[in-house]
C-alpha positions as CSV (number, residue, x, y, z in Angstrom):
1,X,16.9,-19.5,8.6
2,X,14.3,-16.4,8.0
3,X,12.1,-16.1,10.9
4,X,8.4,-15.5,10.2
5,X,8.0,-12.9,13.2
6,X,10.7,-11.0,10.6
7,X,8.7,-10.8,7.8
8,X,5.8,-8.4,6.6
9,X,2.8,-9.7,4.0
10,X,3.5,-7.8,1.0
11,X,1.2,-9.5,-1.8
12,X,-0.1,-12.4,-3.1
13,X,0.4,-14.8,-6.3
14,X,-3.3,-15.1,-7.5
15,X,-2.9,-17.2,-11.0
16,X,-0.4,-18.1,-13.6
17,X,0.1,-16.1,-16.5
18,X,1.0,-17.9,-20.4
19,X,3.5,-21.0,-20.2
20,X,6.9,-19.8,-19.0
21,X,6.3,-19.5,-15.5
22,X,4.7,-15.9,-15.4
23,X,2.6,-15.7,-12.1
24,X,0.1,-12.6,-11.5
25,X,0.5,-11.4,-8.3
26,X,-1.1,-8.3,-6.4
27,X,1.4,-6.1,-4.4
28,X,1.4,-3.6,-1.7
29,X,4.7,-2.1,-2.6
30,X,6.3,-0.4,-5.3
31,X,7.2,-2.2,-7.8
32,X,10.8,-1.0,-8.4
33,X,11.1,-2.8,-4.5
34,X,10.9,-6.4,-6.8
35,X,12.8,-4.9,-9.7
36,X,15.3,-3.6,-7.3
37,X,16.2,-7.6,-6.5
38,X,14.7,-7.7,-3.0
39,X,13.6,-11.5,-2.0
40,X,10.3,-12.0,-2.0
41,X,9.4,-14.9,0.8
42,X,7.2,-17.7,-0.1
43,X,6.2,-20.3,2.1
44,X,6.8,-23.6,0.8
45,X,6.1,-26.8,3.2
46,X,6.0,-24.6,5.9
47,X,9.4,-22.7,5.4
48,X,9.9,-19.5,3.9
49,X,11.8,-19.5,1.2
50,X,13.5,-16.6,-1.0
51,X,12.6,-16.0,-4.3
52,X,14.2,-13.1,-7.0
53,X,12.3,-11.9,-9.8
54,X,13.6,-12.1,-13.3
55,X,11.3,-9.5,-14.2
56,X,8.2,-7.6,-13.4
57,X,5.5,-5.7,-15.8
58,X,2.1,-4.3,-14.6
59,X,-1.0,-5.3,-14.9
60,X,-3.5,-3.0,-14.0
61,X,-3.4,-0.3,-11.0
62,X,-2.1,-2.8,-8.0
63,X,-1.4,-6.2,-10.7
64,X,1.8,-7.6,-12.1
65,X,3.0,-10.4,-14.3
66,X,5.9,-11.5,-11.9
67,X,8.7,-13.9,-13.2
68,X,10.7,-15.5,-10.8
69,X,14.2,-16.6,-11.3
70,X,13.9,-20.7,-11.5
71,X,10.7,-20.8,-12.4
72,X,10.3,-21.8,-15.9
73,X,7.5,-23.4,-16.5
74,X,3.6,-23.2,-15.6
75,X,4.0,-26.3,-13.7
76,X,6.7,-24.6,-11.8
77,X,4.4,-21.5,-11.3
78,X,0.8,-23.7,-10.5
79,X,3.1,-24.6,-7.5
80,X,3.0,-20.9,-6.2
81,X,-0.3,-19.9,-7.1
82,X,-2.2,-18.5,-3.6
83,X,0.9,-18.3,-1.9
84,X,1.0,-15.4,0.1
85,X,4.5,-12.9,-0.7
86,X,6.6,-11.8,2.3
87,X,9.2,-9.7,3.0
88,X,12.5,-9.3,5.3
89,X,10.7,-6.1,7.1
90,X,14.6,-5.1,7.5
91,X,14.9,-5.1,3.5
92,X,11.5,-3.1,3.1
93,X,12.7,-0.5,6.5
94,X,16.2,0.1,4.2
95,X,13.9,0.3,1.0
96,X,11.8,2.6,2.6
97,X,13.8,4.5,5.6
98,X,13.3,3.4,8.7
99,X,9.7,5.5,9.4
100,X,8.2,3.4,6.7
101,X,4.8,2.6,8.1
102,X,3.5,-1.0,7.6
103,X,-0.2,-2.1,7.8
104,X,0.7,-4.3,10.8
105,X,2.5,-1.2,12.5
106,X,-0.9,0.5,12.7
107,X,-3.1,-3.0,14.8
108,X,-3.9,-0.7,17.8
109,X,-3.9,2.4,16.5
110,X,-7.5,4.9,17.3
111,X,-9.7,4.9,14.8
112,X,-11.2,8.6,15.3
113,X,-13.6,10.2,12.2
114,X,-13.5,14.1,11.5
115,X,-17.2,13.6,11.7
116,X,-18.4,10.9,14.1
117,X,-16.1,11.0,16.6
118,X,-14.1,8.0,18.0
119,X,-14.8,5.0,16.0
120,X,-12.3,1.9,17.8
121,X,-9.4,0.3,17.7
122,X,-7.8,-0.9,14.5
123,X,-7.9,-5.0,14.9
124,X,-6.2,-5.8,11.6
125,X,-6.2,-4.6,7.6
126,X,-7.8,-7.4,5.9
127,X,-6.2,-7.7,2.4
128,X,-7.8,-10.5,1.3
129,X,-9.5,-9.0,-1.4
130,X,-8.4,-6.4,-3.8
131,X,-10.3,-3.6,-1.2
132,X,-8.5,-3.6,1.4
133,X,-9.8,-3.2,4.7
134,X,-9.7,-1.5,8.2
135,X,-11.3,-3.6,10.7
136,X,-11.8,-1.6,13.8
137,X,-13.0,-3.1,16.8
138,X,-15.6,-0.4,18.4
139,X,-16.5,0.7,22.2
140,X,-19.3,-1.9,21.9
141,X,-17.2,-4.5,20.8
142,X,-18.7,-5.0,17.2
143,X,-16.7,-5.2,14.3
144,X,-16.6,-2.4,11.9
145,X,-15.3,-2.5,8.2
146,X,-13.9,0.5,6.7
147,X,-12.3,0.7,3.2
148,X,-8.9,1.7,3.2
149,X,-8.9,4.7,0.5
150,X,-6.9,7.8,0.4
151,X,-9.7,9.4,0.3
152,X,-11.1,8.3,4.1
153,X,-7.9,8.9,5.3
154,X,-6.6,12.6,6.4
155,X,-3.9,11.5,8.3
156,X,-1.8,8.9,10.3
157,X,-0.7,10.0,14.3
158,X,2.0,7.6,14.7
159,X,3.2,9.6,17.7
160,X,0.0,9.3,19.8
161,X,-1.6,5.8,17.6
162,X,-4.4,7.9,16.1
163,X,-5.5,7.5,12.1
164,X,-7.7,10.1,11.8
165,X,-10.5,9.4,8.7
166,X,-13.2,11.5,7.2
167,X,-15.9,9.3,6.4
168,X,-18.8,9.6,4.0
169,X,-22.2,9.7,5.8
170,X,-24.1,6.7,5.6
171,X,-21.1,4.5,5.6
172,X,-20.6,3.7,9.1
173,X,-24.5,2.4,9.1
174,X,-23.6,0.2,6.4
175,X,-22.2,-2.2,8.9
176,X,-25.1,-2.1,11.4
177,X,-26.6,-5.4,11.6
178,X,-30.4,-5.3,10.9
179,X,-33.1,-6.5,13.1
180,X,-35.8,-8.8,11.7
């Protein structure tokens, strides 16, 4: 049986797509990972189960039209819709070499801006959303939210757990509660 502590989050089934069992689905890896004939992991009553796509297609910058192999209908897909995709992380470290980097490898890590100085201490990347997130915990134990974009980003110290950002001005105070 799969264990969950192996697996890494690697998308999400958001809707169904026409009548043959088509699911749209957002990823966080490359795509030719799912054409390649990985498993993708879906929790179903509790157990994670393996699933192989038939075929993949995009649909937009992170958005594909997944079908999965025994799913054939949209009353088959309606069953996955909002489930959450996984991955062995042993299948995603041989997909990617073994210093692949995953969004949960980085919970700890420094926050530290080019500008501003040291921000916190990465909680968690929220992914709920299309925008994903870096939710740093800061000295005064307030939550900060920092989109993750390339753009914020200059680079990732794995050696001493630092992601160094360079953040626009103004974007910091955007998560500064006001006083009424």
């Amino acid at each position: 049986m799969i264990e969950k502590k192996e697996l890494v989050e690697i998308g999400k089934f958001q809707k169904t797509h026409a009548l043959k069992g088509e699911l749209n689905a957002l990823l966080e890896v490359d795509p030719e990972y799912v054409e390649d004939k990985h498993p993708l992991i879906i929790e179903t009553d509790g157990i994670p189960v393996p699933f192989y796509a038939e075929s993949i297609r995009p649909k937009g910058a992170s958005s594909y039209l997944i079908k999965l192999e025994g799913v054939d209908s949209v009353e088959d897909a309606n069953e996955l819709v909002n489930s959450l995709i996984y991955a062995p992380r042993t299948a995603l470290e041989e997909y990617g070499g073994e210093d692949m980097l995953l969004d949960d490898d980085l919970e700890g890590f420094r926050v530290v801006d080019h500008n501003f100085g040291e921000i916190g201490v990465l909680e968690y990347i929220d992914s709920a959303t299309e925008n994903e997130l870096l939710v740093v915990k800061t000295p005064d134990d307030e939550e900060v939210f920092i989109p993750l974009v390339d753009d914020f980003i200059v680079d990732i110290d794995q050696e001493n757990g630092i992601i160094n950002t360079s953040l626009p001005e103004g974007l910091l105070d955007l998560n500064k509660k006001t006083e009424k």
